[in-house]
Short mmCIF file of C-alpha atoms in Angstrom, two decimals:
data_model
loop_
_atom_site.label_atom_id
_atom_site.label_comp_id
_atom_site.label_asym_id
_atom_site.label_seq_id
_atom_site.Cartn_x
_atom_site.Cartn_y
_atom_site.Cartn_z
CA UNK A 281 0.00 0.00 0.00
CA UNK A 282 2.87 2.34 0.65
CA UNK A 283 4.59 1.69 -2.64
CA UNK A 284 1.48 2.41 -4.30
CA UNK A 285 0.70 4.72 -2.44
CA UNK A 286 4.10 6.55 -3.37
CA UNK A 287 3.80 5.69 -6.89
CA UNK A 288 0.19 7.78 -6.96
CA UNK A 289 2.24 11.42 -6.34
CA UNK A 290 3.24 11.31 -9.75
CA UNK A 291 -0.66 11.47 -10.97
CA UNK A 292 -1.96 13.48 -8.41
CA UNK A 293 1.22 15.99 -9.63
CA UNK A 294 -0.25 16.37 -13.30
CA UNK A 295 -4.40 15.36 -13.18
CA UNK A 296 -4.71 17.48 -10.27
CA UNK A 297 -4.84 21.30 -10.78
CA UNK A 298 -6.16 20.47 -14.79
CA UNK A 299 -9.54 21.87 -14.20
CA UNK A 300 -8.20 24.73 -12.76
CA UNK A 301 -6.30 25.91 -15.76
CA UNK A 302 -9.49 28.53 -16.24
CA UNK A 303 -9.11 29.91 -13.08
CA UNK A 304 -5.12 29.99 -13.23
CA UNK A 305 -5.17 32.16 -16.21
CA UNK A 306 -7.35 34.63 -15.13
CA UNK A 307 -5.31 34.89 -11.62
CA UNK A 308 -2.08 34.62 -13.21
CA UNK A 309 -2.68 37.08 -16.12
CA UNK A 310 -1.30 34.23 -18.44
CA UNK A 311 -2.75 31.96 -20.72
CA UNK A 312 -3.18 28.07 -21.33
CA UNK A 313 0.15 27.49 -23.37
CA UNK A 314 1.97 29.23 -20.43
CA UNK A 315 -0.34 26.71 -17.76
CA UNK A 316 0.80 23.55 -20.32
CA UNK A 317 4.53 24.69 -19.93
CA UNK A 318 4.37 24.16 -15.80
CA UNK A 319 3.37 20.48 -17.15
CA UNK A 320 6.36 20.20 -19.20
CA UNK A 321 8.79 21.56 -16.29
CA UNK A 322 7.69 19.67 -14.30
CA UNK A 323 8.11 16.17 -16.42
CA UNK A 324 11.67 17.86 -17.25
CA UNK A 325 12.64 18.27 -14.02
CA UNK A 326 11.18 14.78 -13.06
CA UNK A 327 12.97 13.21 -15.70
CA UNK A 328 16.42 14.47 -14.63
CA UNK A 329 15.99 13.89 -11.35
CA UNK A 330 15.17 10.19 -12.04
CA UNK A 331 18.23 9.16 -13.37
CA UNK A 332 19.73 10.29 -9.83
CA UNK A 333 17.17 8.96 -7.64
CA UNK A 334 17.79 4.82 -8.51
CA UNK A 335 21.84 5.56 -7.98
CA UNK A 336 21.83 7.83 -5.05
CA UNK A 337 19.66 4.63 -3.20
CA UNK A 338 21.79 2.20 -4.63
CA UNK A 339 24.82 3.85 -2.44
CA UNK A 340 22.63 5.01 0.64
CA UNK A 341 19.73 2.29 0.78
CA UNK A 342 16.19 3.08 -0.39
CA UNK A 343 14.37 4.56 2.76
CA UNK A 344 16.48 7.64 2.82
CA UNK A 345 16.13 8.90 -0.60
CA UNK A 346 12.11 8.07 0.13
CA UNK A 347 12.11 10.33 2.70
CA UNK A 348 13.64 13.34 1.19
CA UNK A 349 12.30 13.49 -1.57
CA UNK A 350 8.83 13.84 -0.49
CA UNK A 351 10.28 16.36 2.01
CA UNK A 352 11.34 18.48 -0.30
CA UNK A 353 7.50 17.40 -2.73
CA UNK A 354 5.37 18.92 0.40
CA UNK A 355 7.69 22.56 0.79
CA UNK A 356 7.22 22.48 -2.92
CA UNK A 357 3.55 21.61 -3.33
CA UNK A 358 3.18 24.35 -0.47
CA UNK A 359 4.94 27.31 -2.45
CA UNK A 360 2.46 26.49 -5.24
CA UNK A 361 -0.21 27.30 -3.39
CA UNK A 362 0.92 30.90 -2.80
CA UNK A 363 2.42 31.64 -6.41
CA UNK A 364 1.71 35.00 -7.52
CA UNK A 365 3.29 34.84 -11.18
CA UNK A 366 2.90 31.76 -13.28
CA UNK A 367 6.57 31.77 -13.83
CA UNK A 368 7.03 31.26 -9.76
CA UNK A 369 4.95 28.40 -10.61
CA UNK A 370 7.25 26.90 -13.56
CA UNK A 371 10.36 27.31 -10.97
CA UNK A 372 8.16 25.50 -7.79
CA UNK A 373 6.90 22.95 -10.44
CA UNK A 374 10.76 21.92 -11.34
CA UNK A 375 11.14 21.55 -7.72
CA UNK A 376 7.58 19.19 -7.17
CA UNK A 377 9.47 17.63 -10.50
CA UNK A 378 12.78 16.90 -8.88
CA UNK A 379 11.46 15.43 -5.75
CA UNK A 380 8.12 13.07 -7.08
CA UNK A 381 10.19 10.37 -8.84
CA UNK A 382 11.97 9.37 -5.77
CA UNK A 383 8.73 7.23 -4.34
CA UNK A 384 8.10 5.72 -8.01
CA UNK A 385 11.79 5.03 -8.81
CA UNK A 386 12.86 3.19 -5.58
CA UNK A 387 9.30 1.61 -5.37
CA UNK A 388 10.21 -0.48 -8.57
CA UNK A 389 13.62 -1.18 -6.72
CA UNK A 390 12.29 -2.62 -3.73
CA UNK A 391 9.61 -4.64 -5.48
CA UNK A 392 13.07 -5.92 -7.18
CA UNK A 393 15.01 -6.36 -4.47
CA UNK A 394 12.28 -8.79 -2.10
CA UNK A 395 11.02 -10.50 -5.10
CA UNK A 396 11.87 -12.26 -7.97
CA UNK A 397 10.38 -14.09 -11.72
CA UNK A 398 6.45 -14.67 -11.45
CA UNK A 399 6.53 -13.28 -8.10
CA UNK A 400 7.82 -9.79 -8.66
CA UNK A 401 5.64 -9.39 -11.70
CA UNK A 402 2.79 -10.17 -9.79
CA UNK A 403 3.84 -7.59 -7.00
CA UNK A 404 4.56 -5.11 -9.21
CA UNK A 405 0.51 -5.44 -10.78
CA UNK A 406 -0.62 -5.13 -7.42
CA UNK A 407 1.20 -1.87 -7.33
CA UNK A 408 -0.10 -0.87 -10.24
CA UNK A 409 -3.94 -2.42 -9.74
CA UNK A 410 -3.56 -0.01 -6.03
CA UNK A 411 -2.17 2.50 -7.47
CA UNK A 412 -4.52 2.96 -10.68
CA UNK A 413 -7.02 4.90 -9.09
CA UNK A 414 -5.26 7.83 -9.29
CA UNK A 415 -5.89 8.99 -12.76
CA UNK A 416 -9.10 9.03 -12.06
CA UNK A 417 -9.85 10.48 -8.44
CA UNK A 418 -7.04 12.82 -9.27
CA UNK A 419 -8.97 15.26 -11.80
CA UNK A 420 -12.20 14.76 -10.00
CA UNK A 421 -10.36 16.05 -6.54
CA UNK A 422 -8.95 18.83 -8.38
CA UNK A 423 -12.70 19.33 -9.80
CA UNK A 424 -14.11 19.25 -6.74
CA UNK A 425 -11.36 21.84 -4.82
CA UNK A 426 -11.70 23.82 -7.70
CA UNK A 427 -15.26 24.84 -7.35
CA UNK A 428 -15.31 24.94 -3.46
CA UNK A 429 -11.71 26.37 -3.11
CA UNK A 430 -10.18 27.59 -6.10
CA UNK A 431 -7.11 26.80 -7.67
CA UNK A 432 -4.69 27.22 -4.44
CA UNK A 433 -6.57 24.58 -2.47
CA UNK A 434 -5.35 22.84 -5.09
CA UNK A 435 -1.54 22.79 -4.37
CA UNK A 436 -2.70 22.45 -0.44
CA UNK A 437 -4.03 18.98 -0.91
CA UNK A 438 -0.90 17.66 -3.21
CA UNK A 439 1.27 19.02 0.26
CA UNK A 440 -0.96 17.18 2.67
CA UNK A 441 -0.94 13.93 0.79
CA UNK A 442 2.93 13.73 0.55
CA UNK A 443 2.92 15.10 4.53
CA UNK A 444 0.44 11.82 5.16
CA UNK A 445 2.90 9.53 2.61
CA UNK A 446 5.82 11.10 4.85
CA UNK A 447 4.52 9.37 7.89
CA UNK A 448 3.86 6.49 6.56
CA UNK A 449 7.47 5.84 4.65
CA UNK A 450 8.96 6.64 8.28
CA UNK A 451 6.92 4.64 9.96
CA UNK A 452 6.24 1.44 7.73
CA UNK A 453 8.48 1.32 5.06
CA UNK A 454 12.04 -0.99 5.88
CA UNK A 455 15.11 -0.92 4.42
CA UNK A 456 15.84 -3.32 1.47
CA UNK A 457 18.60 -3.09 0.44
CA UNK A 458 21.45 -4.27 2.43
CA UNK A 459 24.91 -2.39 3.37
CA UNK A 460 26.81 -4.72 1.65
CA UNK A 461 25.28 -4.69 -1.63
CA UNK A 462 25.49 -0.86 -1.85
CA UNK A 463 28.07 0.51 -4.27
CA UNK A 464 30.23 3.77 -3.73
CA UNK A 465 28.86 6.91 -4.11
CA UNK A 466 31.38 8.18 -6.11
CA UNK A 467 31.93 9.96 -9.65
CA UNK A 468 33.65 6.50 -11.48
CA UNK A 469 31.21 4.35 -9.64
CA UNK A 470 27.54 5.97 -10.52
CA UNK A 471 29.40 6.69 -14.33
CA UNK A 472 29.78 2.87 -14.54
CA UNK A 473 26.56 2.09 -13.26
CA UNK A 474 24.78 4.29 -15.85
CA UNK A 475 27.62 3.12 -18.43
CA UNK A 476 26.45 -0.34 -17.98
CA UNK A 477 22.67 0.05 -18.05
CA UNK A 478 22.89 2.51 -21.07
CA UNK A 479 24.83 -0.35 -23.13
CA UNK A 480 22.58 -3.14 -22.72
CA UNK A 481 20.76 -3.16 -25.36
CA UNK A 482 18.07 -5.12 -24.21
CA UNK A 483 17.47 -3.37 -21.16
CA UNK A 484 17.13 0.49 -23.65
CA UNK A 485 14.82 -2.07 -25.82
CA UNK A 486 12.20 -2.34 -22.95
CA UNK A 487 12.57 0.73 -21.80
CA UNK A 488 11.43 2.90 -25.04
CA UNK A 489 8.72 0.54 -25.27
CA UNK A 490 7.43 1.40 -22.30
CA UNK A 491 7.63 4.93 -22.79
CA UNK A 492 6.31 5.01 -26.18
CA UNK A 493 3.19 2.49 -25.38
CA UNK A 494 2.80 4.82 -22.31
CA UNK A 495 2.36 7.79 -24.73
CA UNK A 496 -0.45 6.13 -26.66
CA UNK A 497 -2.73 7.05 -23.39
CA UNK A 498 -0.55 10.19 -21.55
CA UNK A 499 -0.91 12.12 -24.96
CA UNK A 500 -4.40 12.63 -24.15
CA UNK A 501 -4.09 12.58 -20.04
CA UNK A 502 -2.01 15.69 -21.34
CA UNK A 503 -4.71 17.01 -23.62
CA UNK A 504 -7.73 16.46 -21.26
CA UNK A 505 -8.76 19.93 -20.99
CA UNK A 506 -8.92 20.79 -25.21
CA UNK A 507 -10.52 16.75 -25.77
CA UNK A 508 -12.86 17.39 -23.28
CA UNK A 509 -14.08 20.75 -22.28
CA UNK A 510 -13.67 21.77 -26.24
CA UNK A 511 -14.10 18.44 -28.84
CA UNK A 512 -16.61 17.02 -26.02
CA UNK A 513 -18.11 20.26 -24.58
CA UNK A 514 -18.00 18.27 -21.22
CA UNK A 515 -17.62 21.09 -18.11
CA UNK A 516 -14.87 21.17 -15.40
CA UNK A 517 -16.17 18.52 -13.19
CA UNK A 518 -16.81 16.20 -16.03
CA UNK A 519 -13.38 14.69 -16.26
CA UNK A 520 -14.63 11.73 -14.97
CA UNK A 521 -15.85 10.88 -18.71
CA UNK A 522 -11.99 10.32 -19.57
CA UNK A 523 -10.17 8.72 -16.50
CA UNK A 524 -12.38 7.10 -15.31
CA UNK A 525 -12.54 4.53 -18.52
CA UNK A 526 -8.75 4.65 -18.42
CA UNK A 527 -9.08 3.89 -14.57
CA UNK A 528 -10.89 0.91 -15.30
CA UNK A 529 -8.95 -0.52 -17.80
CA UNK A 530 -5.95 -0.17 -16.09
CA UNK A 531 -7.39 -1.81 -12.81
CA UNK A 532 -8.86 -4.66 -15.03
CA UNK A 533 -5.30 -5.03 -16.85
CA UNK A 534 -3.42 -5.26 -13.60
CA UNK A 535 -5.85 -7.13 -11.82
CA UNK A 536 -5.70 -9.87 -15.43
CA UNK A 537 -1.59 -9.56 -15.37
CA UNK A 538 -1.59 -10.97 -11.51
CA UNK A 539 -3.62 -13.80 -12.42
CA UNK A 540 -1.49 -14.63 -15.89
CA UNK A 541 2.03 -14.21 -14.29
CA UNK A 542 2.08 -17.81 -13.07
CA UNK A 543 0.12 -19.22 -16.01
CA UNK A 544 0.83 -17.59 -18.93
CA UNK A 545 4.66 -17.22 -20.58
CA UNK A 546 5.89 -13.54 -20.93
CA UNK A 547 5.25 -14.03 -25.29
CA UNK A 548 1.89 -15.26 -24.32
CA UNK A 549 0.84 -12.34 -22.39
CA UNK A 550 2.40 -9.59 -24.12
CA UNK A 551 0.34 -11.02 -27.71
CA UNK A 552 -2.67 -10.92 -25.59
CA UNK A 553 -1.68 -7.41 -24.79
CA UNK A 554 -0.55 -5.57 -27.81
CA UNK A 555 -3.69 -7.72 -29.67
CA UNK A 556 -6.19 -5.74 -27.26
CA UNK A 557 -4.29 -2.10 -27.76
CA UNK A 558 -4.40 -2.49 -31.38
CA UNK A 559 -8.44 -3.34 -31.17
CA UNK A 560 -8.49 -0.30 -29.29
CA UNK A 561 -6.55 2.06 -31.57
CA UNK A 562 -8.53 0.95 -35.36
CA UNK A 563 -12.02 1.47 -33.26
CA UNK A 564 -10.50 4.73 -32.21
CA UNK A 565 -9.62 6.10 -35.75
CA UNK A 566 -12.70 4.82 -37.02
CA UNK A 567 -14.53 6.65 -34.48
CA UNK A 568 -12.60 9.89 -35.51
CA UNK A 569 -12.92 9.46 -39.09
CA UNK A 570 -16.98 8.47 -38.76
CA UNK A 571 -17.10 11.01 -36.23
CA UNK A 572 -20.76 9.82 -34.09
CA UNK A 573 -22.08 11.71 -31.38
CA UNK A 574 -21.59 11.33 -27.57
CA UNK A 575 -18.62 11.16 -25.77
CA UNK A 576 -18.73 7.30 -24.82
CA UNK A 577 -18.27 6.28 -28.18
CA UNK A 578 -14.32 8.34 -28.01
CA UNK A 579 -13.40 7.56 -24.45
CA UNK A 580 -14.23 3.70 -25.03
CA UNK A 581 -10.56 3.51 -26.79
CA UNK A 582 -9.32 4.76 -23.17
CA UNK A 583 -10.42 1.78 -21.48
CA UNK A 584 -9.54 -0.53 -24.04
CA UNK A 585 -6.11 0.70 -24.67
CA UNK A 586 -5.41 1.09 -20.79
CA UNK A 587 -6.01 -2.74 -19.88
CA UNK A 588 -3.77 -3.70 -23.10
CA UNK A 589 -1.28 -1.96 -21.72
CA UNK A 590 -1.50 -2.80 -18.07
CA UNK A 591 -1.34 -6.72 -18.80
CA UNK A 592 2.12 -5.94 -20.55
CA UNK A 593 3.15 -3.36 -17.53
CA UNK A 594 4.47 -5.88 -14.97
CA UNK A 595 6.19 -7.86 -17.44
CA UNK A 596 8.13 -5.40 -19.09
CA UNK A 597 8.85 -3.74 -16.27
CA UNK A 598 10.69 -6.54 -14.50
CA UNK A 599 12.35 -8.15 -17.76
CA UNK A 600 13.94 -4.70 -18.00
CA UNK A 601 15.31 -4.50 -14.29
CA UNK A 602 16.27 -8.64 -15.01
CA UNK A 603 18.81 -7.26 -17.75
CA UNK A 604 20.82 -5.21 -15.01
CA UNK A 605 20.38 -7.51 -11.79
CA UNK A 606 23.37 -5.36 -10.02
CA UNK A 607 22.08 -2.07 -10.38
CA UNK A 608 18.38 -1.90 -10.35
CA UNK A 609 18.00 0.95 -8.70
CA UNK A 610 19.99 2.77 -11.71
CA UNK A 611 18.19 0.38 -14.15
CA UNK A 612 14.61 1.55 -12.80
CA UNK A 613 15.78 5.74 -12.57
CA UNK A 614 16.75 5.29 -15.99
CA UNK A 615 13.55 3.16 -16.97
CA UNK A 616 11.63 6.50 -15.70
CA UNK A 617 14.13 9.25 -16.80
CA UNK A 618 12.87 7.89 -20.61
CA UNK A 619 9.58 7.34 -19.38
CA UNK A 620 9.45 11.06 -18.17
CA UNK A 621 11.41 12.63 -20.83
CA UNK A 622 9.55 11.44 -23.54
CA UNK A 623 5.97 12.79 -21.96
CA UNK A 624 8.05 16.21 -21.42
CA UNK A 625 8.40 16.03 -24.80
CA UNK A 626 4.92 15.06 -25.62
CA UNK A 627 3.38 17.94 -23.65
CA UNK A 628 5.90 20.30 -24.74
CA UNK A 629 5.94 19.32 -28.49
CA UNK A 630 3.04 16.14 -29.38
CA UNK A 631 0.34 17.44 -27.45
CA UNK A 632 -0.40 20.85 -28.65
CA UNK A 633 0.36 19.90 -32.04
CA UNK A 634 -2.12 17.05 -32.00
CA UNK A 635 -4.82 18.24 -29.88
CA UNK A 636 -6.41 21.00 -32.45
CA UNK A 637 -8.76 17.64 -33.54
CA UNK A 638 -9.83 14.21 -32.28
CA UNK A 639 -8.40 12.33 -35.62
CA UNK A 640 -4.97 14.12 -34.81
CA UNK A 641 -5.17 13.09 -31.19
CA UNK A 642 -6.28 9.54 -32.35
CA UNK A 643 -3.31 9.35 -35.17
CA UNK A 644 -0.38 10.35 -32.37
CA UNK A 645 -1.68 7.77 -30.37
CA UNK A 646 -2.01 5.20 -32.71
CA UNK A 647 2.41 5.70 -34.07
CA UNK A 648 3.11 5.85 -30.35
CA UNK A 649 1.70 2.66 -30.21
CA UNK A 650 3.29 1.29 -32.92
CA UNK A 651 6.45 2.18 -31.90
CA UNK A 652 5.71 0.44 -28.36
CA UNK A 653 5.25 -2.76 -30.53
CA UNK A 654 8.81 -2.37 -32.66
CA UNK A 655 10.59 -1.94 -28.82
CA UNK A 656 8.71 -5.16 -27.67
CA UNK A 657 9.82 -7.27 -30.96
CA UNK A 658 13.29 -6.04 -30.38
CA UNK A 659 13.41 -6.73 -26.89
CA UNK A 660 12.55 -10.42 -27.57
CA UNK A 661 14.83 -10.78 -30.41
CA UNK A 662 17.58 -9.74 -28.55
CA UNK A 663 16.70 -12.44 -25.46
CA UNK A 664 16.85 -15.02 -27.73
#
């Protein structure tokens, strides 16, 4: 529960204050492109950060680097609250950035280090089954605090929740990883660490298609407000309509990869995956290009493509971390320093680009995909 628990701050970080974005301009004197570049620090400073995290707990054990980081999350979260100027809020951002990976990062690495094969994979889905929910409470809380609050309230909830995750890391999370199998903190140590998990091919293989199969849903987490409160004419509380379908599918993909990690062989389950995403992606475009009305009929792909994905999660997860045994805590910062980078770059670059119509949005999506598959094929090639 902690570990997902931890790995929720990430979600709550971006779904959270999107309704607000109205509110923010007006208050700000800015406008949404300047709103959408907070999202991009943020993932930017996040992403950097990451490939720090994984190493600096590989030297000093995992609990520490915990307990820090969300630390420095809560003084962050609560200097949002009482920006003035949107660009306080970019520099604040970096810092909520720089400090919400640390939970996510060294959660993977502890799954890793108490667990192994079948096991691990089906820890690491009960992560991401608990920790699922977020997409979708996330916007709704923000909805919520924004009509009863406003937009500071906002950046007051995000501090309390890492406050309450604060207590419980120092309370009930252990250690696990033990003093002798740290490694030097040290400039020719951590540069061999990374050295060695940036040459393994296989390991890079897994990694980009994660990130890429990832992007087939976060480009539109990242365009919610334009695909919904402007394609879909839904209203700021109505953001249920999108994560909540994603919500689902993730929940009903982690809840299915648990149950197949024992039965089913890693080729078997990540066919049955990528078979349900690419269902998901031609009704999608065929929505777009027949263009019905109601929302359900465009969201549907959300659910779809979510519990593809999150049968394949686990798996590709840990057969990444398996290709660097020694340094998994490096291995999983710089599994989520691509991760990260390449949603910067979405909501930086993809996302405004794509959002101006649903086919667009659907299109992106769909290569992202695609891409996701090519890193899967060449993963496996490269095992065997």
């Amino acid at each position: 529960m902690i570990l997902a628990g931890l790995a929720m701050l990430g979600p709550f970080s971006i779904n959270t204050y999107l309704p607000s974005f109205g509110e923010m301009a007006v208050v700000l004197g800015t406008d949404r492109v300047a709103l959408q570049q907070t999202v991009a620090i943020y993932f930017a400073a996040f992403a950097f950060m990451a490939l720090w995290h994984g190493a600096i707990s590989d030297s000093f054990g995992r609990r520490r680097v915990v307990l820090a980081g969300l630390i420095v999350y809560a003084f962050a979260s609560l200097g949002c609250a009482l920006a003035m100027q949107v660009e306080q809020l970019w520099v604040l951002r970096a810092f909520q950035g720089f400090s919400a990976g640390a939970g996510i990062v060294i959660g993977r690495a502890v799954v890793r280090d108490l667990h192994e094969g079948p096991r691990a994979q089906r820890m690491m889905s009960q992560v991401v089954l608990m920790f699922s929910i977020a997409p979708a409470v996330a916007p709704l809380v923000g909805g919520w605090l924004q009509v009863a609050l406003g937009w500071r309230s906002v950046f007051v909830f995000l501090c309390l929740l890492a406050t309450s995750l604060l207590v419980a890391v120092f309370f009930g999370l252990p250690e696990t990883l033990p003093a002798a199998q740290r490694h030097p903190f040290n400039p020719g140590s951590v540069l061999r660490g990374y050295a060695s998990v940036l040459r393994n091919a296989r390991f890079m293989s897994w990694a980009l298609a994660y990130a890429c199969m990832f992007g087939g849903f976060f480009l539109y987490v990242l365009s919610a407000p334009v695909f919904l409160m402007e394609h879909l004419g839904l209203g700021e509380t109505d953001f249920l309509w999108m994560f909540g379908p994603a919500t689902v599918g993730l929940m009903l993909g982690s809840a299915l990869a648990g149950r197949l990690s024992q039965r089913w062989s890693t080729a078997a389950t990540l066919k049955a995956g990528f078979s349900i995403m690419a269902a998901a992606t031609l009704w999608n475009l065929a929505v777009c290009l027949v263009e019905p009305g109601g929302t359900a009929w465009y969201v549907a792909y959300l659910l779809y493509f979510n519990l593809g994905m999150s049968v394949m999660i686990p798996t590709i997860t840990v057969r990444g971390l398996d290709c660097v045994p020694e340094r998994r805590g490096t291995g999983s910062s710089v599994q989520l320093f691509i991760q990260t980078g390449f949603n910067a770059w979405i909501a930086a670059v993809l996302a405004p680009l794509m959002w101006h119509s649903l086919l667009s949005l659907a299109l992106g999506a769909a290569a992202l995909a695609l891409c996701g598959v090519v890193g899967v094929v060449a993963a496996e090639r490269l095992s065997s």
